[in-house]
């Protein structure tokens, strides 16, 4: 009986009847108590105790029913408010996704045109520089240096065009269970040329649903960014959490990349995920923007969450679902 009562109370449709029954029962008990105490109610020398107590009991029952109905309506209003808020949020997400899709479609068309018009001339310039270098005397170091510089700049421009094409291309996630520790270890190995003497430590473990190759690319970019932000003997820590620290984000794991470099200026923190925003002299501004798109395609997010190690540097956190999202596997922008 005691275990069934909470289940009944969880059904708002029954609250008016429960309230009426409880109030009616209280009225009956009150009448029985008054009768037990010897209370008499007479009108014109005739006892009116029973009809009056019956009237009050029924009134109590109606009052209890009304209270239960008000509580039911209040519960329904709160539930409807939550539903409306969720629908408005979903509508806003859909609107943002539509705007982002239109922007990406325009960017993709532009990038395709640029790639067609620029890459062929760039290839000719690079080949010409290589042929010119081959014809130079062995001791002409200055001209050879200029030819090398031309090839490097051509490669940089070609990489920039490729980055634009990659950003405009839809992100397709090949879902499976992924060990984030393996992802982090692969990323550190691939970042070896950028690390130098910097120390990288991996802490914790976590398993998520996602595309291992895409996640390696994201963590690799974050590690390279951390390496570029630190001194030659700086420290980088990758922290894996099986459950996001915030209780509202249950069902998500987190991976933090922390460093002890110069950190991110406050004025730049809100622009970090915007395409083409960069603080580097030779950066494309697409690294974090692309990493953010990959995170959103997984149903997660990428964000700058504050300082890094020893009250210095920066921490970037990527949250990812532990299980495959039930929604569409198309990018969420």
mmCIF file of C-alpha atoms in Angstrom:
data_model
loop_
_atom_site.group_PDB
_atom_site.id
_atom_site.type_symbol
_atom_site.label_atom_id
_atom_site.label_comp_id
_atom_site.label_asym_id
_atom_site.label_seq_id
_atom_site.Cartn_x
_atom_site.Cartn_y
_atom_site.Cartn_z
ATOM 1 C CA UNK A 1 0.000 0.000 0.000
ATOM 2 C CA UNK A 2 2.761 2.428 0.931
ATOM 3 C CA UNK A 3 4.635 1.717 -2.281
ATOM 4 C CA UNK A 4 1.511 2.284 -4.404
ATOM 5 C CA UNK A 5 0.665 5.657 -2.818
ATOM 6 C CA UNK A 6 3.636 7.600 -4.303
ATOM 7 C CA UNK A 7 2.736 6.231 -7.747
ATOM 8 C CA UNK A 8 -0.821 7.517 -7.345
ATOM 9 C CA UNK A 9 0.427 10.950 -6.261
ATOM 10 C CA UNK A 10 2.578 11.130 -9.396
ATOM 11 C CA UNK A 11 -0.578 11.098 -11.559
ATOM 12 C CA UNK A 12 -1.884 14.703 -11.731
ATOM 13 C CA UNK A 13 -5.175 13.564 -13.321
ATOM 14 C CA UNK A 14 -6.138 12.005 -9.969
ATOM 15 C CA UNK A 15 -5.176 14.934 -7.757
ATOM 16 C CA UNK A 16 -8.697 16.531 -7.618
ATOM 17 C CA UNK A 17 -10.264 13.230 -6.583
ATOM 18 C CA UNK A 18 -7.501 12.511 -4.078
ATOM 19 C CA UNK A 19 -7.906 16.002 -2.610
ATOM 20 C CA UNK A 20 -11.701 15.606 -2.425
ATOM 21 C CA UNK A 21 -11.451 12.157 -0.821
ATOM 22 C CA UNK A 22 -8.900 13.282 1.770
ATOM 23 C CA UNK A 23 -10.922 16.387 2.672
ATOM 24 C CA UNK A 24 -14.161 14.368 2.893
ATOM 25 C CA UNK A 25 -12.445 11.852 5.136
ATOM 26 C CA UNK A 26 -11.203 14.668 7.379
ATOM 27 C CA UNK A 27 -14.756 16.018 7.580
ATOM 28 C CA UNK A 28 -16.098 12.609 8.591
ATOM 29 C CA UNK A 29 -13.366 12.182 11.200
ATOM 30 C CA UNK A 30 -14.094 15.669 12.547
ATOM 31 C CA UNK A 31 -17.811 14.821 12.870
ATOM 32 C CA UNK A 32 -16.981 11.532 14.612
ATOM 33 C CA UNK A 33 -14.646 13.359 17.028
ATOM 34 C CA UNK A 34 -17.341 15.933 17.878
ATOM 35 C CA UNK A 35 -19.866 13.180 18.407
ATOM 36 C CA UNK A 36 -17.447 11.332 20.635
ATOM 37 C CA UNK A 37 -16.975 14.460 22.730
ATOM 38 C CA UNK A 38 -20.735 14.723 23.207
ATOM 39 C CA UNK A 39 -21.258 17.847 21.108
ATOM 40 C CA UNK A 40 -24.925 18.470 20.303
ATOM 41 C CA UNK A 41 -26.360 20.781 17.638
ATOM 42 C CA UNK A 42 -30.063 21.510 18.071
ATOM 43 C CA UNK A 43 -32.408 23.778 16.146
ATOM 44 C CA UNK A 44 -35.873 24.302 17.669
ATOM 45 C CA UNK A 45 -35.190 21.573 20.249
ATOM 46 C CA UNK A 46 -34.471 19.100 17.394
ATOM 47 C CA UNK A 47 -31.010 17.600 16.839
ATOM 48 C CA UNK A 48 -29.459 18.749 13.559
ATOM 49 C CA UNK A 49 -26.029 17.255 14.221
ATOM 50 C CA UNK A 50 -26.067 14.682 11.365
ATOM 51 C CA UNK A 51 -27.245 16.935 8.495
ATOM 52 C CA UNK A 52 -24.948 19.779 9.552
ATOM 53 C CA UNK A 53 -21.931 17.488 9.853
ATOM 54 C CA UNK A 54 -22.847 15.929 6.504
ATOM 55 C CA UNK A 55 -23.017 19.421 4.968
ATOM 56 C CA UNK A 56 -19.598 20.370 6.364
ATOM 57 C CA UNK A 57 -18.057 17.054 5.240
ATOM 58 C CA UNK A 58 -19.339 17.503 1.704
ATOM 59 C CA UNK A 59 -18.121 21.126 1.734
ATOM 60 C CA UNK A 60 -14.694 19.960 2.893
ATOM 61 C CA UNK A 61 -14.658 17.387 0.085
ATOM 62 C CA UNK A 62 -15.554 19.995 -2.536
ATOM 63 C CA UNK A 63 -12.897 22.337 -1.161
ATOM 64 C CA UNK A 64 -10.293 19.540 -1.316
ATOM 65 C CA UNK A 65 -11.344 18.707 -4.886
ATOM 66 C CA UNK A 66 -10.889 22.367 -5.848
ATOM 67 C CA UNK A 67 -7.411 22.486 -4.305
ATOM 68 C CA UNK A 68 -6.436 19.301 -6.136
ATOM 69 C CA UNK A 69 -7.751 20.776 -9.390
ATOM 70 C CA UNK A 70 -5.710 23.965 -8.884
ATOM 71 C CA UNK A 71 -2.579 21.902 -8.221
ATOM 72 C CA UNK A 72 -3.314 19.859 -11.348
ATOM 73 C CA UNK A 73 -3.684 23.006 -13.462
ATOM 74 C CA UNK A 74 -0.492 24.457 -11.964
ATOM 75 C CA UNK A 75 1.406 21.269 -12.787
ATOM 76 C CA UNK A 76 0.002 21.299 -16.322
ATOM 77 C CA UNK A 77 0.976 24.957 -16.779
ATOM 78 C CA UNK A 78 4.548 24.261 -15.646
ATOM 79 C CA UNK A 79 4.751 21.245 -17.965
ATOM 80 C CA UNK A 80 3.409 23.289 -20.874
ATOM 81 C CA UNK A 81 5.913 26.065 -20.113
ATOM 82 C CA UNK A 82 8.777 23.560 -20.239
ATOM 83 C CA UNK A 83 7.433 22.128 -23.515
ATOM 84 C CA UNK A 84 7.071 25.578 -25.071
ATOM 85 C CA UNK A 85 10.575 26.554 -23.953
ATOM 86 C CA UNK A 86 11.993 23.356 -25.473
ATOM 87 C CA UNK A 87 10.091 23.970 -28.719
ATOM 88 C CA UNK A 88 11.332 27.559 -28.895
ATOM 89 C CA UNK A 89 14.891 26.388 -28.287
ATOM 90 C CA UNK A 90 14.555 23.729 -30.998
ATOM 91 C CA UNK A 91 13.083 26.322 -33.357
ATOM 92 C CA UNK A 92 15.992 28.677 -32.666
ATOM 93 C CA UNK A 93 18.476 25.846 -33.260
ATOM 94 C CA UNK A 94 16.757 25.036 -36.540
ATOM 95 C CA UNK A 95 16.836 28.697 -37.568
ATOM 96 C CA UNK A 96 20.559 28.942 -36.754
ATOM 97 C CA UNK A 97 21.209 25.674 -38.603
ATOM 98 C CA UNK A 98 19.371 26.979 -41.660
ATOM 99 C CA UNK A 99 21.309 30.253 -41.627
ATOM 100 C CA UNK A 100 24.578 28.374 -41.151
ATOM 101 C CA UNK A 101 23.702 25.959 -43.954
ATOM 102 C CA UNK A 102 23.033 28.876 -46.304
ATOM 103 C CA UNK A 103 26.320 30.489 -45.315
ATOM 104 C CA UNK A 104 28.198 27.232 -45.849
ATOM 105 C CA UNK A 105 26.516 26.705 -49.227
ATOM 106 C CA UNK A 106 27.630 30.175 -50.344
ATOM 107 C CA UNK A 107 31.101 29.583 -48.934
ATOM 108 C CA UNK A 108 31.297 26.211 -50.656
ATOM 109 C CA UNK A 109 30.371 27.694 -54.028
ATOM 110 C CA UNK A 110 32.912 30.463 -53.557
ATOM 111 C CA UNK A 111 35.601 28.026 -52.404
ATOM 112 C CA UNK A 112 34.987 25.753 -55.394
ATOM 113 C CA UNK A 113 35.377 28.714 -57.728
ATOM 114 C CA UNK A 114 38.526 29.879 -55.956
ATOM 115 C CA UNK A 115 39.997 26.388 -56.012
ATOM 116 C CA UNK A 116 39.363 26.090 -59.735
ATOM 117 C CA UNK A 117 40.734 29.544 -60.574
ATOM 118 C CA UNK A 118 43.671 29.590 -58.150
ATOM 119 C CA UNK A 119 44.989 26.069 -57.743
ATOM 120 C CA UNK A 120 45.996 25.589 -61.374
ATOM 121 C CA UNK A 121 48.048 28.823 -61.500
ATOM 122 C CA UNK A 122 49.543 27.963 -58.119
ATOM 123 C CA UNK A 123 50.630 24.599 -59.477
ATOM 124 C CA UNK A 124 52.257 26.298 -62.466
ATOM 125 C CA UNK A 125 54.063 28.788 -60.209
ATOM 126 C CA UNK A 126 55.365 26.008 -57.954
ATOM 127 C CA UNK A 127 56.557 23.894 -60.882
ATOM 128 C CA UNK A 128 58.226 26.928 -62.441
ATOM 129 C CA UNK A 129 60.033 27.692 -59.196
ATOM 130 C CA UNK A 130 61.293 24.108 -58.997
ATOM 131 C CA UNK A 131 62.492 24.144 -62.626
ATOM 132 C CA UNK A 132 64.160 27.500 -62.083
ATOM 133 C CA UNK A 133 65.964 26.168 -59.007
ATOM 134 C CA UNK A 134 67.220 23.141 -60.928
ATOM 135 C CA UNK A 135 68.816 25.426 -63.527
ATOM 136 C CA UNK A 136 70.621 27.607 -60.999
ATOM 137 C CA UNK A 137 74.353 27.189 -60.311
ATOM 138 C CA UNK A 138 75.164 25.162 -57.226
ATOM 139 C CA UNK A 139 76.700 28.149 -55.475
ATOM 140 C CA UNK A 140 73.776 30.522 -56.054
ATOM 141 C CA UNK A 141 72.339 30.159 -52.565
ATOM 142 C CA UNK A 142 70.387 33.420 -52.616
ATOM 143 C CA UNK A 143 68.334 32.579 -55.707
ATOM 144 C CA UNK A 144 67.794 29.024 -54.452
ATOM 145 C CA UNK A 145 66.473 30.499 -51.212
ATOM 146 C CA UNK A 146 64.033 32.676 -53.177
ATOM 147 C CA UNK A 147 62.771 29.631 -55.096
ATOM 148 C CA UNK A 148 62.239 27.752 -51.849
ATOM 149 C CA UNK A 149 60.355 30.721 -50.468
ATOM 150 C CA UNK A 150 58.073 30.729 -53.535
ATOM 151 C CA UNK A 151 57.266 27.035 -53.081
ATOM 152 C CA UNK A 152 56.536 27.513 -49.371
ATOM 153 C CA UNK A 153 54.129 30.379 -50.052
ATOM 154 C CA UNK A 154 52.412 28.437 -52.830
ATOM 155 C CA UNK A 155 51.982 25.474 -50.476
ATOM 156 C CA UNK A 156 50.589 27.792 -47.785
ATOM 157 C CA UNK A 157 48.036 29.285 -50.184
ATOM 158 C CA UNK A 158 47.076 25.841 -51.456
ATOM 159 C CA UNK A 159 46.582 24.701 -47.871
ATOM 160 C CA UNK A 160 44.383 27.725 -47.187
ATOM 161 C CA UNK A 161 42.167 26.938 -50.201
ATOM 162 C CA UNK A 162 41.961 23.325 -49.024
ATOM 163 C CA UNK A 163 40.974 24.458 -45.524
ATOM 164 C CA UNK A 164 38.115 26.538 -46.956
ATOM 165 C CA UNK A 165 36.895 23.561 -48.975
ATOM 166 C CA UNK A 166 37.056 21.293 -45.914
ATOM 167 C CA UNK A 167 35.129 23.809 -43.805
ATOM 168 C CA UNK A 168 32.379 24.198 -46.416
ATOM 169 C CA UNK A 169 32.032 20.429 -46.868
ATOM 170 C CA UNK A 170 29.368 18.688 -44.670
ATOM 171 C CA UNK A 171 30.731 16.712 -41.707
ATOM 172 C CA UNK A 172 29.822 13.014 -41.877
ATOM 173 C CA UNK A 173 30.210 11.054 -38.635
ATOM 174 C CA UNK A 174 30.936 7.319 -38.759
ATOM 175 C CA UNK A 175 29.523 6.301 -35.388
ATOM 176 C CA UNK A 176 31.121 3.735 -33.106
ATOM 177 C CA UNK A 177 32.340 3.518 -29.510
ATOM 178 C CA UNK A 178 35.652 5.358 -29.145
ATOM 179 C CA UNK A 179 38.219 5.241 -26.337
ATOM 180 C CA UNK A 180 39.222 8.875 -25.795
ATOM 181 C CA UNK A 181 42.538 7.841 -24.279
ATOM 182 C CA UNK A 182 43.497 6.152 -27.565
ATOM 183 C CA UNK A 183 42.377 9.297 -29.409
ATOM 184 C CA UNK A 184 44.522 11.507 -27.183
ATOM 185 C CA UNK A 185 47.565 9.253 -27.549
ATOM 186 C CA UNK A 186 47.257 9.238 -31.356
ATOM 187 C CA UNK A 187 46.919 13.017 -31.399
ATOM 188 C CA UNK A 188 50.039 13.470 -29.252
ATOM 189 C CA UNK A 189 52.069 11.191 -31.544
ATOM 190 C CA UNK A 190 50.926 13.110 -34.628
ATOM 191 C CA UNK A 191 51.753 16.421 -32.933
ATOM 192 C CA UNK A 192 55.287 15.297 -32.141
ATOM 193 C CA UNK A 193 56.973 17.643 -34.632
ATOM 194 C CA UNK A 194 55.242 20.646 -33.014
ATOM 195 C CA UNK A 195 55.901 19.686 -29.395
ATOM 196 C CA UNK A 196 59.697 19.935 -29.170
ATOM 197 C CA UNK A 197 60.649 19.803 -25.484
ATOM 198 C CA UNK A 198 57.104 20.398 -24.279
ATOM 199 C CA UNK A 199 55.719 17.788 -21.916
ATOM 200 C CA UNK A 200 52.263 16.294 -22.573
ATOM 201 C CA UNK A 201 50.440 14.338 -19.878
ATOM 202 C CA UNK A 202 47.188 12.400 -20.333
ATOM 203 C CA UNK A 203 44.966 11.915 -17.275
ATOM 204 C CA UNK A 204 41.809 9.846 -16.853
ATOM 205 C CA UNK A 205 39.839 7.744 -19.283
ATOM 206 C CA UNK A 206 36.486 7.960 -21.047
ATOM 207 C CA UNK A 207 34.510 6.251 -23.786
ATOM 208 C CA UNK A 208 32.189 8.110 -26.154
ATOM 209 C CA UNK A 209 30.218 7.570 -29.349
ATOM 210 C CA UNK A 210 31.815 9.182 -32.360
ATOM 211 C CA UNK A 211 34.173 9.098 -35.298
ATOM 212 C CA UNK A 212 37.707 8.320 -34.114
ATOM 213 C CA UNK A 213 39.490 9.901 -37.088
ATOM 214 C CA UNK A 214 37.540 13.172 -36.790
ATOM 215 C CA UNK A 215 38.119 13.322 -33.033
ATOM 216 C CA UNK A 216 41.853 12.752 -33.513
ATOM 217 C CA UNK A 217 41.923 15.729 -35.895
ATOM 218 C CA UNK A 218 40.206 17.952 -33.310
ATOM 219 C CA UNK A 219 42.465 16.935 -30.419
ATOM 220 C CA UNK A 220 45.534 17.202 -32.662
ATOM 221 C CA UNK A 221 44.587 20.792 -33.516
ATOM 222 C CA UNK A 222 44.024 21.672 -29.858
ATOM 223 C CA UNK A 223 47.367 20.150 -28.844
ATOM 224 C CA UNK A 224 49.207 22.009 -31.633
ATOM 225 C CA UNK A 225 47.510 25.268 -30.584
ATOM 226 C CA UNK A 226 48.544 24.638 -26.976
ATOM 227 C CA UNK A 227 52.122 23.931 -28.068
ATOM 228 C CA UNK A 228 52.265 27.164 -30.069
ATOM 229 C CA UNK A 229 50.932 29.113 -27.076
ATOM 230 C CA UNK A 230 53.564 27.786 -24.640
ATOM 231 C CA UNK A 231 57.290 28.267 -24.293
ATOM 232 C CA UNK A 232 59.753 25.604 -25.400
ATOM 233 C CA UNK A 233 59.626 23.807 -22.044
ATOM 234 C CA UNK A 234 55.899 24.360 -21.423
ATOM 235 C CA UNK A 235 53.404 21.813 -20.166
ATOM 236 C CA UNK A 236 50.225 20.449 -21.722
ATOM 237 C CA UNK A 237 47.727 18.241 -19.889
ATOM 238 C CA UNK A 238 44.865 16.341 -21.529
ATOM 239 C CA UNK A 239 42.187 15.480 -18.948
ATOM 240 C CA UNK A 240 39.529 12.885 -19.770
ATOM 241 C CA UNK A 241 36.312 12.871 -17.697
ATOM 242 C CA UNK A 242 33.776 10.025 -18.083
ATOM 243 C CA UNK A 243 30.982 12.429 -17.031
ATOM 244 C CA UNK A 244 30.813 16.173 -17.719
ATOM 245 C CA UNK A 245 31.361 18.092 -14.439
ATOM 246 C CA UNK A 246 28.040 19.965 -14.795
ATOM 247 C CA UNK A 247 25.033 17.921 -13.556
ATOM 248 C CA UNK A 248 22.880 19.338 -16.400
ATOM 249 C CA UNK A 249 25.136 17.673 -18.969
ATOM 250 C CA UNK A 250 24.655 14.074 -17.845
ATOM 251 C CA UNK A 251 25.222 11.577 -20.615
ATOM 252 C CA UNK A 252 28.277 13.436 -21.895
ATOM 253 C CA UNK A 253 31.995 12.868 -21.432
ATOM 254 C CA UNK A 254 34.556 15.661 -21.577
ATOM 255 C CA UNK A 255 38.104 16.080 -22.811
ATOM 256 C CA UNK A 256 40.053 19.134 -21.626
ATOM 257 C CA UNK A 257 43.268 20.349 -23.245
ATOM 258 C CA UNK A 258 45.104 22.619 -20.773
ATOM 259 C CA UNK A 259 48.370 24.532 -21.146
ATOM 260 C CA UNK A 260 50.473 27.045 -19.203
ATOM 261 C CA UNK A 261 51.006 29.502 -22.051
ATOM 262 C CA UNK A 262 49.902 33.097 -22.443
ATOM 263 C CA UNK A 263 46.197 32.303 -22.492
ATOM 264 C CA UNK A 264 43.448 33.983 -24.524
ATOM 265 C CA UNK A 265 42.771 37.691 -24.271
ATOM 266 C CA UNK A 266 39.334 38.428 -22.831
ATOM 267 C CA UNK A 267 38.352 40.478 -25.865
ATOM 268 C CA UNK A 268 39.044 37.483 -28.142
ATOM 269 C CA UNK A 269 37.267 34.764 -26.140
ATOM 270 C CA UNK A 270 33.850 35.260 -27.760
ATOM 271 C CA UNK A 271 35.315 35.150 -31.285
ATOM 272 C CA UNK A 272 37.419 32.005 -31.027
ATOM 273 C CA UNK A 273 34.979 29.722 -32.869
ATOM 274 C CA UNK A 274 34.185 32.198 -35.630
ATOM 275 C CA UNK A 275 35.541 31.261 -39.090
ATOM 276 C CA UNK A 276 38.543 33.280 -40.285
ATOM 277 C CA UNK A 277 39.232 34.752 -36.844
ATOM 278 C CA UNK A 278 42.856 34.236 -35.809
ATOM 279 C CA UNK A 279 45.476 35.857 -33.628
ATOM 280 C CA UNK A 280 48.316 34.174 -35.511
ATOM 281 C CA UNK A 281 50.301 36.040 -38.129
ATOM 282 C CA UNK A 282 50.008 33.179 -40.644
ATOM 283 C CA UNK A 283 46.869 31.424 -39.385
ATOM 284 C CA UNK A 284 43.797 30.675 -41.511
ATOM 285 C CA UNK A 285 41.281 31.159 -38.705
ATOM 286 C CA UNK A 286 39.520 27.905 -39.613
ATOM 287 C CA UNK A 287 41.095 25.468 -37.138
ATOM 288 C CA UNK A 288 38.846 26.079 -34.110
ATOM 289 C CA UNK A 289 35.838 26.810 -36.336
ATOM 290 C CA UNK A 290 36.214 23.403 -38.004
ATOM 291 C CA UNK A 291 36.829 21.707 -34.639
ATOM 292 C CA UNK A 292 33.637 23.298 -33.326
ATOM 293 C CA UNK A 293 31.677 21.999 -36.337
ATOM 294 C CA UNK A 294 33.004 18.483 -35.767
ATOM 295 C CA UNK A 295 31.988 18.671 -32.087
ATOM 296 C CA UNK A 296 28.481 19.839 -33.005
ATOM 297 C CA UNK A 297 28.175 17.110 -35.646
ATOM 298 C CA UNK A 298 28.719 14.649 -32.782
ATOM 299 C CA UNK A 299 25.963 16.304 -30.739
ATOM 300 C CA UNK A 300 28.506 17.959 -28.430
ATOM 301 C CA UNK A 301 30.298 21.274 -28.216
ATOM 302 C CA UNK A 302 33.733 22.861 -28.055
ATOM 303 C CA UNK A 303 34.391 25.866 -25.843
ATOM 304 C CA UNK A 304 37.068 27.860 -24.075
ATOM 305 C CA UNK A 305 36.364 27.354 -20.365
ATOM 306 C CA UNK A 306 39.056 29.455 -18.699
ATOM 307 C CA UNK A 307 42.661 29.390 -17.610
ATOM 308 C CA UNK A 308 44.864 26.343 -17.844
ATOM 309 C CA UNK A 309 47.692 25.128 -15.626
ATOM 310 C CA UNK A 310 49.055 27.030 -12.614
ATOM 311 C CA UNK A 311 46.553 29.885 -13.062
ATOM 312 C CA UNK A 312 47.949 30.515 -16.553
ATOM 313 C CA UNK A 313 47.322 29.502 -20.120
ATOM 314 C CA UNK A 314 43.991 28.274 -21.440
ATOM 315 C CA UNK A 315 41.674 25.266 -21.260
ATOM 316 C CA UNK A 316 39.562 24.111 -24.185
ATOM 317 C CA UNK A 317 36.842 21.571 -23.419
ATOM 318 C CA UNK A 318 35.079 19.312 -25.872
ATOM 319 C CA UNK A 319 31.994 17.492 -24.611
ATOM 320 C CA UNK A 320 30.784 14.409 -26.467
ATOM 321 C CA UNK A 321 27.803 12.068 -26.016
ATOM 322 C CA UNK A 322 28.542 8.775 -24.299
ATOM 323 C CA UNK A 323 25.942 7.042 -26.466
ATOM 324 C CA UNK A 324 25.021 7.567 -30.110
ATOM 325 C CA UNK A 325 22.468 10.391 -30.314
ATOM 326 C CA UNK A 326 19.010 9.276 -31.386
ATOM 327 C CA UNK A 327 18.636 12.329 -33.598
ATOM 328 C CA UNK A 328 19.851 12.655 -37.165
ATOM 329 C CA UNK A 329 23.530 12.212 -37.744
ATOM 330 C CA UNK A 330 23.768 15.356 -39.859
ATOM 331 C CA UNK A 331 25.834 18.274 -38.595
ATOM 332 C CA UNK A 332 24.253 20.392 -35.890
ATOM 333 C CA UNK A 333 25.280 23.964 -36.540
#
